[in-house]
Coordinates of N, CA and C in Angstrom, one line a residue:
L1 N -47.4 -128.5 -34.8 CA -48.6 -129.1 -34.5 C -48.4 -130.6 -34.0
F2 N -49.1 -131.0 -33.0 CA -49.1 -132.4 -32.6 C -50.2 -133.1 -33.6
K3 N -49.9 -134.3 -33.8 CA -50.8 -135.1 -34.7 C -52.3 -135.0 -34.3
F4 N -52.6 -135.1 -33.0 CA -54.0 -135.1 -32.6 C -54.7 -133.7 -32.9
E5 N -53.9 -132.7 -33.0 CA -54.5 -131.3 -33.2 C -55.2 -131.3 -34.6
T6 N -54.9 -132.2 -35.5 CA -55.5 -132.2 -36.8 C -56.8 -133.0 -36.9
L7 N -57.1 -133.7 -35.8 CA -58.2 -134.6 -35.8 C -59.5 -133.9 -35.5
D8 N -60.5 -134.1 -36.3 CA -61.8 -133.5 -36.0 C -62.4 -134.0 -34.8
I9 N -62.2 -135.3 -34.5 CA -62.8 -135.9 -33.3 C -62.2 -135.3 -32.0
W10 N -60.9 -135.0 -32.1 CA -60.2 -134.4 -30.9 C -60.8 -133.0 -30.7
K11 N -60.9 -132.2 -31.8 CA -61.4 -130.9 -31.8 C -62.9 -130.8 -31.2
E12 N -63.7 -131.8 -31.6 CA -65.1 -131.8 -31.1 C -65.1 -132.2 -29.6
A13 N -64.2 -133.1 -29.2 CA -64.1 -133.5 -27.8 C -63.7 -132.4 -26.9
V14 N -62.7 -131.6 -27.4 CA -62.2 -130.4 -26.6 C -63.3 -129.4 -26.5
K15 N -64.1 -129.1 -27.6 CA -65.2 -128.2 -27.6 C -66.3 -128.6 -26.6
F16 N -66.4 -129.9 -26.4 CA -67.5 -130.4 -25.6 C -67.3 -130.1 -24.1
V17 N -66.0 -130.1 -23.7 CA -65.7 -129.9 -22.3 C -66.3 -128.6 -21.6
P18 N -66.2 -127.5 -22.3 CA -66.8 -126.3 -21.6 C -68.3 -126.4 -21.6
E19 N -68.9 -127.1 -22.5 CA -70.4 -127.3 -22.4 C -70.7 -128.1 -21.2
V20 N -69.9 -129.1 -20.9 CA -70.1 -129.9 -19.7 C -69.9 -129.1 -18.4
Y21 N -68.9 -128.3 -18.4 CA -68.6 -127.4 -17.3 C -69.8 -126.5 -17.0
K22 N -70.3 -125.9 -18.1 CA -71.5 -125.0 -18.0 C -72.7 -125.7 -17.4
L23 N -72.9 -126.9 -17.9 CA -74.0 -127.7 -17.4 C -73.9 -128.0 -15.9
T24 N -72.7 -128.3 -15.4 CA -72.5 -128.6 -14.0 C -72.5 -127.4 -13.1
E25 N -72.4 -126.2 -13.6 CA -72.4 -125.0 -12.8 C -73.6 -124.9 -11.8
K26 N -74.7 -125.5 -12.2 CA -75.9 -125.4 -11.3 C -76.1 -126.6 -10.5
F27 N -75.2 -127.6 -10.5 CA -75.3 -128.7 -9.6 C -75.1 -128.2 -8.2
P28 N -75.7 -128.9 -7.2 CA -75.5 -128.5 -5.8 C -74.1 -128.6 -5.4
N29 N -73.7 -127.8 -4.5 CA -72.3 -127.8 -4.0 C -71.9 -129.1 -3.4
W30 N -72.8 -129.9 -2.8 CA -72.4 -131.2 -2.2 C -72.0 -132.2 -3.3
E31 N -72.3 -131.9 -4.6 CA -72.0 -132.8 -5.7 C -70.6 -132.5 -6.2
T32 N -69.9 -131.4 -5.7 CA -68.6 -131.0 -6.3 C -67.6 -132.2 -6.4
F33 N -67.5 -133.0 -5.4 CA -66.5 -134.0 -5.4 C -67.1 -135.4 -5.8
S34 N -68.3 -135.4 -6.3 CA -68.9 -136.7 -6.7 C -69.3 -136.6 -8.1
L35 N -70.6 -136.3 -8.4 CA -71.1 -136.3 -9.7 C -70.5 -135.2 -10.6
T36 N -70.4 -134.1 -10.1 CA -69.8 -133.0 -10.9 C -68.4 -133.4 -11.3
S37 N -67.6 -133.8 -10.4 CA -66.2 -134.2 -10.7 C -66.2 -135.4 -11.7
Q38 N -67.0 -136.4 -11.4 CA -67.0 -137.6 -12.3 C -67.4 -137.2 -13.8
L39 N -68.4 -136.3 -13.9 CA -68.9 -135.9 -15.2 C -67.8 -135.1 -15.9
T40 N -67.2 -134.1 -15.2 CA -66.2 -133.3 -15.9 C -64.9 -134.1 -16.2
R41 N -64.5 -135.0 -15.3 CA -63.3 -135.8 -15.6 C -63.6 -136.7 -16.8
A42 N -64.8 -137.3 -16.9 CA -65.1 -138.2 -18.0 C -65.1 -137.4 -19.3
A43 N -65.7 -136.2 -19.3 CA -65.7 -135.4 -20.5 C -64.3 -135.0 -21.0
I44 N -63.4 -134.7 -20.0 CA -62.0 -134.3 -20.3 C -61.3 -135.6 -20.8
S45 N -61.6 -136.7 -20.3 CA -60.9 -137.9 -20.6 C -61.1 -138.3 -22.1
I46 N -62.1 -137.9 -22.7 CA -62.4 -138.2 -24.1 C -61.2 -137.7 -25.0
S47 N -61.0 -136.4 -24.9 CA -59.9 -135.7 -25.7 C -58.5 -136.2 -25.2
L48 N -58.4 -136.4 -23.9 CA -57.1 -136.8 -23.5 C -56.7 -138.2 -24.0
N49 N -57.6 -139.1 -24.1 CA -57.3 -140.4 -24.6 C -57.0 -140.4 -26.1
I50 N -57.7 -139.5 -26.9 CA -57.4 -139.4 -28.3 C -56.0 -138.8 -28.5
A51 N -55.7 -137.8 -27.7 CA -54.4 -137.2 -27.8 C -53.3 -138.3 -27.4
E52 N -53.5 -139.0 -26.3 CA -52.5 -140.0 -25.9 C -52.4 -141.1 -27.0
G53 N -53.5 -141.6 -27.5 CA -53.4 -142.6 -28.5 C -52.7 -142.2 -29.7
S54 N -52.8 -140.9 -30.1 CA -52.2 -140.5 -31.3 C -50.7 -140.6 -31.3
S55 N -50.1 -140.7 -30.1 CA -48.6 -140.8 -30.0 C -48.1 -142.2 -30.0
R56 N -49.0 -143.2 -30.1 CA -48.7 -144.6 -30.1 C -48.1 -145.0 -31.5
D57 N -47.3 -146.0 -31.5 CA -46.6 -146.5 -32.7 C -47.5 -147.2 -33.6
S58 N -48.6 -147.8 -33.2 CA -49.4 -148.6 -34.1 C -50.8 -148.1 -34.1
Q59 N -51.5 -148.4 -35.2 CA -52.9 -148.1 -35.3 C -53.7 -148.9 -34.3
K60 N -53.3 -150.1 -34.0 CA -54.0 -151.0 -33.0 C -53.9 -150.3 -31.6
D61 N -52.8 -149.8 -31.2 CA -52.7 -149.1 -29.9 C -53.6 -147.8 -29.9
F62 N -53.5 -147.1 -31.0 CA -54.3 -145.9 -31.1 C -55.8 -146.2 -31.0
K63 N -56.2 -147.3 -31.7 CA -57.6 -147.7 -31.6 C -58.0 -148.0 -30.2
R64 N -57.1 -148.7 -29.4 CA -57.4 -149.0 -28.0 C -57.8 -147.7 -27.2
F65 N -57.0 -146.7 -27.5 CA -57.2 -145.4 -26.8 C -58.5 -144.7 -27.2
V66 N -58.9 -144.9 -28.5 CA -60.1 -144.4 -29.0 C -61.3 -145.2 -28.3
Q67 N -61.1 -146.4 -28.1 CA -62.1 -147.2 -27.4 C -62.2 -146.8 -25.9
I68 N -61.1 -146.4 -25.3 CA -61.2 -145.9 -24.0 C -61.9 -144.6 -23.9
A69 N -61.7 -143.7 -25.0 CA -62.4 -142.4 -25.1 C -63.9 -142.7 -25.2
S70 N -64.2 -143.7 -25.9 CA -65.7 -144.1 -26.1 C -66.2 -144.5 -24.7
G71 N -65.5 -145.2 -24.0 CA -65.9 -145.6 -22.6 C -66.1 -144.4 -21.7
S72 N -65.3 -143.4 -21.9 CA -65.4 -142.1 -21.1 C -66.7 -141.4 -21.5
L73 N -67.0 -141.5 -22.8 CA -68.2 -140.9 -23.3 C -69.4 -141.6 -22.7
N74 N -69.4 -142.9 -22.6 CA -70.5 -143.6 -22.0 C -70.6 -143.2 -20.5
E75 N -69.5 -142.9 -19.9 CA -69.6 -142.4 -18.5 C -70.4 -141.1 -18.4
V76 N -70.0 -140.2 -19.4 CA -70.7 -138.9 -19.5 C -72.2 -139.1 -19.6
V77 N -72.6 -140.0 -20.5 CA -74.0 -140.3 -20.8 C -74.7 -140.8 -19.5
T78 N -74.1 -141.7 -18.8 CA -74.6 -142.2 -17.6 C -74.8 -141.1 -16.5
C79 N -73.8 -140.3 -16.4 CA -73.9 -139.1 -15.5 C -75.0 -138.2 -15.8
L80 N -75.3 -138.0 -17.1 CA -76.4 -137.2 -17.6 C -77.7 -137.7 -17.1
F81 N -77.9 -139.1 -17.2 CA -79.1 -139.7 -16.7 C -79.3 -139.5 -15.2
I82 N -78.2 -139.6 -14.5 CA -78.2 -139.5 -13.1 C -78.6 -138.0 -12.7
A83 N -78.0 -137.1 -13.4 CA -78.2 -135.6 -13.2 C -79.6 -135.3 -13.5
R84 N -80.2 -135.8 -14.6 CA -81.6 -135.6 -14.9 C -82.5 -136.2 -13.9
N85 N -82.2 -137.4 -13.5 CA -83.1 -138.0 -12.5 C -83.1 -137.3 -11.1
A86 N -81.9 -136.7 -10.8 CA -81.8 -135.9 -9.6 C -82.3 -134.5 -9.7
K87 N -82.8 -134.2 -10.9 CA -83.3 -132.9 -11.3 C -82.3 -131.7 -11.2
Y88 N -81.0 -132.1 -11.5 CA -80.0 -131.1 -11.6 C -80.0 -130.4 -12.9
I89 N -80.5 -131.2 -13.9 CA -80.6 -130.6 -15.3 C -82.1 -130.9 -15.7
N90 N -82.6 -130.1 -16.6 CA -83.9 -130.4 -17.1 C -83.9 -131.2 -18.4
D91 N -85.0 -131.6 -18.9 CA -85.1 -132.5 -20.1 C -84.4 -131.8 -21.3
N92 N -84.6 -130.5 -21.5 CA -84.0 -129.8 -22.6 C -82.5 -129.9 -22.5
E93 N -81.9 -129.6 -21.4 CA -80.5 -129.7 -21.2 C -79.9 -131.1 -21.4
F94 N -80.7 -132.0 -20.9 CA -80.3 -133.4 -21.1 C -80.3 -133.8 -22.6
N95 N -81.4 -133.4 -23.3 CA -81.5 -133.8 -24.7 C -80.4 -133.1 -25.5
E96 N -80.1 -131.9 -25.3 CA -79.1 -131.2 -26.0 C -77.7 -131.8 -25.8
T97 N -77.4 -132.1 -24.6 CA -76.1 -132.7 -24.3 C -76.0 -134.2 -24.8
Y98 N -77.1 -134.9 -24.6 CA -77.2 -136.3 -25.1 C -77.0 -136.3 -26.6
A99 N -77.6 -135.4 -27.4 CA -77.4 -135.3 -28.8 C -75.9 -135.0 -29.2
K100 N -75.3 -134.2 -28.4 CA -73.9 -133.9 -28.6 C -73.1 -135.2 -28.4
C101 N -73.4 -136.0 -27.4 CA -72.8 -137.2 -27.1 C -72.9 -138.2 -28.2
E102 N -74.1 -138.2 -28.8 CA -74.4 -139.1 -29.9 C -73.5 -138.8 -31.1
Q103 N -73.4 -137.5 -31.3 CA -72.5 -137.0 -32.4 C -71.1 -137.4 -32.2
I104 N -70.6 -137.2 -31.0 CA -69.2 -137.6 -30.7 C -69.0 -139.1 -30.8
S105 N -70.0 -139.9 -30.3 CA -70.0 -141.3 -30.4 C -69.9 -141.8 -31.9
K106 N -70.6 -141.2 -32.7 CA -70.6 -141.6 -34.2 C -69.2 -141.2 -34.7
M107 N -68.6 -140.1 -34.3 CA -67.3 -139.8 -34.8 C -66.2 -140.7 -34.3
L108 N -66.4 -141.1 -33.0 CA -65.4 -142.1 -32.4 C -65.5 -143.4 -33.2
Y109 N -66.8 -143.8 -33.4 CA -67.0 -145.1 -34.1 C -66.4 -145.1 -35.5
G110 N -66.6 -144.0 -36.2 CA -66.1 -143.8 -37.6 C -64.5 -143.8 -37.6
F111 N -64.0 -143.1 -36.6 CA -62.5 -143.0 -36.5 C -61.9 -144.4 -36.1
S112 N -62.6 -145.1 -35.3 CA -62.1 -146.4 -34.9 C -62.1 -147.3 -36.1
R113 N -63.2 -147.3 -36.9 CA -63.2 -148.1 -38.2 C -62.1 -147.7 -39.1
Y114 N -61.8 -146.4 -39.2 CA -60.7 -145.9 -40.1 C -59.4 -146.5 -39.6
L115 N -59.2 -146.6 -38.3 CA -58.0 -147.1 -37.8 C -57.8 -148.6 -38.0
N116 N -58.9 -149.3 -38.3 CA -58.8 -150.7 -38.7 C -58.2 -151.0 -40.0
K117 N -58.2 -149.9 -40.9 CA -57.7 -150.1 -42.2 C -56.2 -150.2 -42.3

């Protein structure tokens, strides 16, 4: 096992990616290389940064990657607002995905605090 595979935050971030892919399936084709791509790449980036940070030699470095993961999550949330405003997703889809983002955000914040110790 790699160190990151034991982390609940990494597991949640990985589970989140297919949810984002499913959400973007109904985006218009012309969004494939813009909003769809940005949203999926940002969602993927959350788990990738946690994994990369886990290989660092210091907790301080690891925390920096967790902060980058948090930034990627903020990108996801912004894309959700844009998608809702463009009527690519409905309010229910927005709210469900936003709630998942809030959960992941809390986990990232808690993990970041843990790394401060």
